[in-house]
Amino acid sequence: MPDSVSGAAKVYVFGTCLIDTLFPQAGLCAMRLLRQAGVRVVYPQDQTCCGQPAFNSGYRDEARRVARAQLDAFPEDLPIVVPSASCGGMLRVHYPTLFAGTPDQGRAEALSRRVYELSEYLVRVLDWSPQDLGPQVRVVVHNSCSARREMGVADATLALLGRLARVEAVEPERATECCGFGGTFAVKQPEMSAAMAADKADAIAATGAEILLGQDCGCLLNLGGTFAHRAASGQGAGPRVLHIAEFLWERIHDQ
Amino acid sequence: MSNSARSRILARLRSAQPDAPRPDVVVPARRFDWTPAERLTRFRECLEAVHGEVHLVGGDWRQHLFGLLSQRGVRSLLYGDAGPLGASPAIGWPDPDAVRLIPYLKPVETWRESLFADIDAGLTTCRAGIAETGSLVLWPTPQEPRLMSLVPPIHVCLLEADLIYSTFAELMAVQGWARGMPTNALAITGPSKSADIEQTLTYGVHGPKELIVLVVAPGTVAGP
Amino acid sequence: MTSDLRGRIGTALGQDRVRANIRRAMDGLVVKRRNAFADAGELGQLRDHGAAIRSAAVANMADLLEELEQNCTANGIQVHWAEDAAQGNRIVAEILDRQGADLLIKGKSMVSEEMGLNAYLEARGVEVVETDLGEFIIQHAGEPPSHIVAPAVHKDRQEIAALFRSKFPNDLPAGPEGEGIEALTNAARGLLRAKFAEARVGLSGVNFAVAETGTLCLVENEGNGRMSTTAPEVHIAVMGIEKVVARLEQVPPLLTLLTRSATGQPITTYFNMISSPRRLGEKDGPEAVHLILLDNGRTRMRADAELQDSLRCIRCGACMNHCPVYTRLGGHAYGTVYPGPIGAVIEPQLQGVAVQGELAWACTLCGACAEVCPVRIPLPKLINRVRHEGVRSDVSGSGVLGTGARRKSLEALVWRLWALLHAHPSLYRAAMGLAARLRWMQPRRLGPWTRTRSAPRLAPEGLHRLVREEGIDVE
């Protein structure tokens, strides 16, 4: 698809490893949306992972090694748009910590200042108004903890959805409570993680919304996986689970 | 033994000291520009919200006191003789013998059991009120000791209306507390309570079950 | 392989009654706090002030403790220093011995829990009576506290009634009346009142110790704190050394932060500011006041530039009230004196990462705790730091107790390989391409994950490839 305007603003997109391996369509839709909004998109092939899995597991040397490769992969002074508040949070909030006192401190800090979560960039920077071609629908939004607290973009996501004329977006009860994914937490404390996921899934189901949306594929993996497991054991189908980028792309194309 | 612990603790702390000690943090206190009438209203609302009882009385506070005590079947009242209230709290009572007046004359060691068992109510003055939180502020004196406002199940307190400050910070600053603190400076905000059982409030768990404040005109109380 | 902590958590998750009690209580506290801080601007400012006051106090702790000691001593308070819990316990025991006292009444003190004081004294024949209603309940139930502010939060009225019936059968009316909250409270009141009248030594904690004036500040709602510090002849106050603050004028902002964060109260029923024993002419109050300054690992915490922030804590409990893990478990599952987010940071430091480092893993790093901490302790950042301390290989750079003790060679190898793969883009792309082609081999069962969730499925083509096909610029 050609760029809307030549000489338009240019952004990097950091796809995230989760999207790369499990949900590439979400990443693709994110880039298509940005192009639709009039922006040139660059996806450096050398990107891999923000390093958060190692960082949150206590392995800072290993996290730094991988993070340094990302500093190398995104050398230019361009905004970096991330379709994930969790990875975006790692880049923006934790890279300065990770590289403090190292020779890369300067460029890590510089990079961290250029990071945007997708809905944040679309709403607060581009002030993008999407044209909603879809039918009336009720969606439930799971704002991740990273979106809410690390990056402060929960309201941007809701605002973005609010710009779709026939979309009613609700949040579940106890919206601010964690879904229980927590990355390695799901592996280290599986019983607690499952209990939290079950409560969140119940609250989401109780909204009666047909579609579950979120900024973070980790949470969507957790919740979507819970719903799929319930469906497979005969408890009825849960909502469709989509990344906000996928949903937005559908809506502006009446799919 | 404690001394070597002291030097080791301080030594470990000092070896971790930053290069330059941080200056004192002076925090601008929240201010309210309330009038005396607003302060009184606020004081009353806040104290009543936590089950304190507030009465605005005039020079006839002794009559009010009698009425309150009679209502509650109080038979014995502990008070501070030769204290700020000057002469007896029972002057002008319709029935002076209805309530036994017990001055707190002797150190508690001599009559501890009786204090805990035989006193229905205690009457004190106070040093100030705080409007923002509906609090009374008491400093103990030889005439009005600490246990007076704690042990008897009912605590009645006289508060002069012009001693109500807007905030705790203001009170401390105006009265210059940092220049010298008493044995025990105390802020009382309502009767004793607990919510430890199913978060349900229950009163008089250890301190007084009732706190009654008689707000009187300035000058009513003789003391400092 | 399930650790003790994971086992306790699994058990706690199955205790529906406790979970319901905890959830109900925590929901209430969350609402109360929110209502007490309705003005977001005021809250933000107060937290900034609180953080500034407390971090300055931590930074200047040595000077402030000396000033505190000097002023307390001038006021007639006897100051003792204890390097560890054992020393602190001995000091308390010696004071009791000197008084010839075998009864001690206690106001609530988390530090005394940390010291294991009750068990120590009881083994020496001292009757220790907890007078805070919540502590009284758990003392008679033979349990530790479940929360640092509301110790019996895990119990409901029926459980407490059953406990009181079995322990104090003569102090409750017969029938359903004896199970009401009024009756239970009256029973406790009567029993404890006798102890207040009898006891010659009382013990309390300290919420803030003001260096400027040598003043010990105590918050409470019941009056048992006042009883324990006024009625007996001797008052012993125990405090962690981090509780010192510089100036009297710093107390009002800290006080309002503490009470509103903890229970949503503008102020507690009683706020005591104790500066000396009984003075000449006074007729009550203790003849002797002792202050025990306890280190027990705090100087070591202070030595770490990042972790020292955890010493700012004013023990309000807001972090655990808002924690999605704590509110599903209560405190007992943690198995520590301090549970919840603050526990996950300080217990590994106090007891060592080997012993308690796993607490830092019972956390999703959701950040709800940091959002409400009145003194802006960056709890998720410190929890992540504790994780790092557990597994780091370069332990020489750290003074944290037990640093590196949780490092396992297999896990370390896995992360080294992971880093190798993800730091080399061409290797990564090749590996992901291979994985996608071999995705027919991916397992449907993936340990505990697939007990409650379907397994993730590798996409047929990764984003790196799709981007090329889409014609998106790659540089």
PDB file of C-alpha atoms in Angstrom, chain A residues 1 15 17 19-22 24-25 27-28 31-32 35 40-49 51 53-62 65-66 69-70 145 149 174 177-178 180-182 184-186 188-197 199 221-222 225-226 228-229, chain C residues 5-6 9 13 19 23 27 324-325 327-329 358 361-368 371 381 384-385 387-388 391 393 407-408 411-412 415-416 418-419 422-423 425 428-429 432 448-454 456-459 461-464 466-468 470-475:
ATOM      1  CA  MET A   1       0.000   0.000   0.000  1.00  0.00           C
ATOM      2  CA  GLY A  15       6.641  -4.953  16.802  1.00  0.00           C
ATOM      3  CA  CYS A  17       8.536 -10.563  20.059  1.00  0.00           C
ATOM      4  CA  ILE A  19       3.457 -10.184  18.221  1.00  0.00           C
ATOM      5  CA  ASP A  20       6.221 -11.367  15.908  1.00  0.00           C
ATOM      6  CA  THR A  21       5.836 -15.013  16.853  1.00  0.00           C
ATOM      7  CA  LEU A  22       2.211 -15.382  17.906  1.00  0.00           C
ATOM      8  CA  PRO A  24       1.866 -10.914  13.652  1.00  0.00           C
ATOM      9  CA  GLN A  25      -1.439  -9.661  12.233  1.00  0.00           C
ATOM     10  CA  GLY A  27       1.650  -5.792  14.247  1.00  0.00           C
ATOM     11  CA  LEU A  28       0.777  -5.604  10.603  1.00  0.00           C
ATOM     12  CA  MET A  31       1.559  -0.440  10.709  1.00  0.00           C
ATOM     13  CA  ARG A  32      -1.318  -0.250   8.242  1.00  0.00           C
ATOM     14  CA  ARG A  35       0.118   4.522   7.168  1.00  0.00           C
ATOM     15  CA  ARG A  40       5.653   6.596   6.899  1.00  0.00           C
ATOM     16  CA  VAL A  41       6.475   3.438   8.758  1.00  0.00           C
ATOM     17  CA  VAL A  42       9.873   1.815   9.163  1.00  0.00           C
ATOM     18  CA  TYR A  43      10.213  -1.697  10.633  1.00  0.00           C
ATOM     19  CA  PRO A  44      13.912  -2.398  11.215  1.00  0.00           C
ATOM     20  CA  GLN A  45      14.524  -6.093  10.517  1.00  0.00           C
ATOM     21  CA  ASP A  46      17.187  -6.257  13.220  1.00  0.00           C
ATOM     22  CA  GLN A  47      14.707  -5.809  16.022  1.00  0.00           C
ATOM     23  CA  THR A  48      14.030  -8.811  18.226  1.00  0.00           C
ATOM     24  CA  CYS A  49      12.808  -8.267  21.796  1.00  0.00           C
ATOM     25  CA  GLY A  51      14.511  -7.621  26.879  1.00  0.00           C
ATOM     26  CA  PRO A  53      11.450 -11.219  30.028  1.00  0.00           C
ATOM     27  CA  ALA A  54      15.037 -11.353  31.218  1.00  0.00           C
ATOM     28  CA  PHE A  55      14.812  -8.036  33.054  1.00  0.00           C
ATOM     29  CA  ASN A  56      11.778  -9.141  35.038  1.00  0.00           C
ATOM     30  CA  SER A  57      13.439 -12.462  35.768  1.00  0.00           C
ATOM     31  CA  GLY A  58      16.384 -10.739  37.378  1.00  0.00           C
ATOM     32  CA  TYR A  59      18.827 -11.433  34.557  1.00  0.00           C
ATOM     33  CA  ARG A  60      19.925  -7.868  33.896  1.00  0.00           C
ATOM     34  CA  ASP A  61      23.148  -8.610  32.031  1.00  0.00           C
ATOM     35  CA  GLU A  62      21.249 -10.757  29.559  1.00  0.00           C
ATOM     36  CA  ARG A  65      22.728  -7.474  25.937  1.00  0.00           C
ATOM     37  CA  VAL A  66      19.462  -7.865  24.071  1.00  0.00           C
ATOM     38  CA  ALA A  69      20.843  -4.766  20.154  1.00  0.00           C
ATOM     39  CA  GLN A  70      17.575  -2.835  20.058  1.00  0.00           C
ATOM     40  CA  CYS A 145      -1.459  -2.546  34.042  1.00  0.00           C
ATOM     41  CA  ARG A 149       0.287   2.779  35.276  1.00  0.00           C
ATOM     42  CA  ARG A 174     -12.649  -4.148  38.876  1.00  0.00           C
ATOM     43  CA  GLU A 177      -7.138  -5.027  38.735  1.00  0.00           C
ATOM     44  CA  CYS A 178      -4.413  -7.083  37.067  1.00  0.00           C
ATOM     45  CA  GLY A 180      -2.763 -12.234  36.349  1.00  0.00           C
ATOM     46  CA  PHE A 181      -0.457 -12.669  33.345  1.00  0.00           C
ATOM     47  CA  GLY A 182       2.625 -10.865  34.652  1.00  0.00           C
ATOM     48  CA  THR A 184       6.968 -15.141  34.140  1.00  0.00           C
ATOM     49  CA  PHE A 185       4.434 -14.870  36.985  1.00  0.00           C
ATOM     50  CA  ALA A 186       2.108 -17.113  35.002  1.00  0.00           C
ATOM     51  CA  LYS A 188       6.190 -19.157  38.660  1.00  0.00           C
ATOM     52  CA  GLN A 189       2.865 -18.784  40.439  1.00  0.00           C
ATOM     53  CA  PRO A 190       0.457 -20.608  38.140  1.00  0.00           C
ATOM     54  CA  GLU A 191      -2.281 -21.147  40.736  1.00  0.00           C
ATOM     55  CA  MET A 192      -2.482 -17.469  41.642  1.00  0.00           C
ATOM     56  CA  SER A 193      -2.202 -16.483  37.987  1.00  0.00           C
ATOM     57  CA  ALA A 194      -5.069 -18.797  37.067  1.00  0.00           C
ATOM     58  CA  ALA A 195      -7.210 -17.443  39.908  1.00  0.00           C
ATOM     59  CA  MET A 196      -6.671 -13.873  38.753  1.00  0.00           C
ATOM     60  CA  ALA A 197      -7.310 -14.770  35.109  1.00  0.00           C
ATOM     61  CA  ASP A 199     -11.823 -13.539  37.973  1.00  0.00           C
ATOM     62  CA  LEU A 221      -2.962 -14.500  25.434  1.00  0.00           C
ATOM     63  CA  ASN A 222      -3.854 -15.016  29.079  1.00  0.00           C
ATOM     64  CA  GLY A 225      -6.464 -18.689  26.334  1.00  0.00           C
ATOM     65  CA  THR A 226      -8.749 -18.859  29.361  1.00  0.00           C
ATOM     66  CA  ALA A 228     -10.746 -20.869  24.663  1.00  0.00           C
ATOM     67  CA  HIS A 229     -10.096 -23.441  27.369  1.00  0.00           C
TER      68      HIS A 229
ATOM     69  CA  LEU C   5       5.382 -20.338  49.381  1.00  0.00           C
ATOM     70  CA  ARG C   6       3.634 -21.761  46.341  1.00  0.00           C
ATOM     71  CA  ILE C   9      -0.575 -19.843  48.225  1.00  0.00           C
ATOM     72  CA  LEU C  13      -6.566 -19.946  47.367  1.00  0.00           C
ATOM     73  CA  ARG C  19     -10.710 -15.177  50.974  1.00  0.00           C
ATOM     74  CA  ARG C  23     -11.771  -9.401  49.955  1.00  0.00           C
ATOM     75  CA  ASP C  27     -12.666  -3.550  49.196  1.00  0.00           C
ATOM     76  CA  PRO C 324      -4.337  -8.238  43.588  1.00  0.00           C
ATOM     77  CA  VAL C 325      -2.236 -11.026  45.108  1.00  0.00           C
ATOM     78  CA  THR C 327      -6.279  -9.397  48.509  1.00  0.00           C
ATOM     79  CA  ARG C 328      -6.759 -12.953  47.286  1.00  0.00           C
ATOM     80  CA  LEU C 329      -4.749 -14.522  50.067  1.00  0.00           C
ATOM     81  CA  GLU C 358      10.640 -15.856  46.591  1.00  0.00           C
ATOM     82  CA  TRP C 361       8.012 -13.520  42.616  1.00  0.00           C
ATOM     83  CA  ALA C 362       4.500 -13.596  44.062  1.00  0.00           C
ATOM     84  CA  CYS C 363       3.881 -10.391  42.137  1.00  0.00           C
ATOM     85  CA  THR C 364       2.872  -9.380  38.614  1.00  0.00           C
ATOM     86  CA  LEU C 365       4.572  -5.969  38.864  1.00  0.00           C
ATOM     87  CA  CYS C 366       1.149  -4.450  38.176  1.00  0.00           C
ATOM     88  CA  GLY C 367       2.036  -1.247  40.026  1.00  0.00           C
ATOM     89  CA  ALA C 368      -1.180  -0.856  42.029  1.00  0.00           C
ATOM     90  CA  GLU C 371       0.096   4.110  42.868  1.00  0.00           C
ATOM     91  CA  LYS C 381      11.125  -1.259  40.891  1.00  0.00           C
ATOM     92  CA  ASN C 384      12.365  -6.278  40.500  1.00  0.00           C
ATOM     93  CA  ARG C 385      15.640  -5.365  42.179  1.00  0.00           C
ATOM     94  CA  ARG C 387      14.572 -10.559  41.913  1.00  0.00           C
ATOM     95  CA  HIS C 388      17.849  -9.452  40.407  1.00  0.00           C
ATOM     96  CA  VAL C 391      20.015 -14.498  40.661  1.00  0.00           C
ATOM     97  CA  SER C 393      26.284 -13.567  39.302  1.00  0.00           C
ATOM     98  CA  ARG C 407      20.831 -18.400  41.137  1.00  0.00           C
ATOM     99  CA  LYS C 408      20.377 -21.779  39.476  1.00  0.00           C
ATOM    100  CA  GLU C 411      18.001 -21.228  34.579  1.00  0.00           C
ATOM    101  CA  ALA C 412      21.029 -18.986  34.077  1.00  0.00           C
ATOM    102  CA  TRP C 415      18.706 -16.954  29.850  1.00  0.00           C
ATOM    103  CA  ARG C 416      22.218 -16.849  28.405  1.00  0.00           C
ATOM    104  CA  TRP C 418      17.935 -16.614  25.164  1.00  0.00           C
ATOM    105  CA  ALA C 419      20.175 -13.523  25.146  1.00  0.00           C
ATOM    106  CA  HIS C 422      17.859 -12.289  20.755  1.00  0.00           C
ATOM    107  CA  ALA C 423      21.036 -10.218  20.550  1.00  0.00           C
ATOM    108  CA  PRO C 425      19.145 -10.561  14.679  1.00  0.00           C
ATOM    109  CA  TYR C 428      16.860 -14.771  15.708  1.00  0.00           C
ATOM    110  CA  ARG C 429      15.219 -14.515  12.304  1.00  0.00           C
ATOM    111  CA  MET C 432      11.908 -17.954  14.315  1.00  0.00           C
ATOM    112  CA  PRO C 448       0.454 -25.410  34.400  1.00  0.00           C
ATOM    113  CA  TRP C 449      -0.411 -22.870  31.673  1.00  0.00           C
ATOM    114  CA  THR C 450      -2.565 -25.334  29.782  1.00  0.00           C
ATOM    115  CA  ARG C 451      -4.402 -26.518  32.865  1.00  0.00           C
ATOM    116  CA  THR C 452      -6.619 -23.469  32.545  1.00  0.00           C
ATOM    117  CA  ARG C 453      -5.770 -21.980  29.152  1.00  0.00           C
ATOM    118  CA  SER C 454      -5.402 -23.172  25.590  1.00  0.00           C
ATOM    119  CA  PRO C 456      -0.385 -20.420  22.344  1.00  0.00           C
ATOM    120  CA  ARG C 457       0.048 -21.204  18.641  1.00  0.00           C
ATOM    121  CA  LEU C 458       3.015 -20.074  16.599  1.00  0.00           C
ATOM    122  CA  ALA C 459       2.003 -18.032  13.570  1.00  0.00           C
ATOM    123  CA  GLU C 461       4.759 -16.428   9.217  1.00  0.00           C
ATOM    124  CA  GLY C 462       6.331 -14.030  11.658  1.00  0.00           C
ATOM    125  CA  LEU C 463       6.067 -10.257  11.483  1.00  0.00           C
ATOM    126  CA  HIS C 464       9.594  -9.911  10.119  1.00  0.00           C
ATOM    127  CA  LEU C 466       5.029 -10.289   6.686  1.00  0.00           C
ATOM    128  CA  VAL C 467       6.495  -6.824   6.745  1.00  0.00           C
ATOM    129  CA  ARG C 468       8.630  -7.615   3.703  1.00  0.00           C
ATOM    130  CA  GLU C 470       3.636  -5.902   2.754  1.00  0.00           C
ATOM    131  CA  GLY C 471       6.307  -3.665   1.278  1.00  0.00           C
ATOM    132  CA  ILE C 472       7.007  -1.761   4.466  1.00  0.00           C
ATOM    133  CA  ASP C 473      10.351  -0.022   4.698  1.00  0.00           C
ATOM    134  CA  VAL C 474      12.882  -1.865   6.750  1.00  0.00           C
ATOM    135  CA  GLU C 475      15.225   1.079   7.249  1.00  0.00           C
TER     136      GLU C 475
END
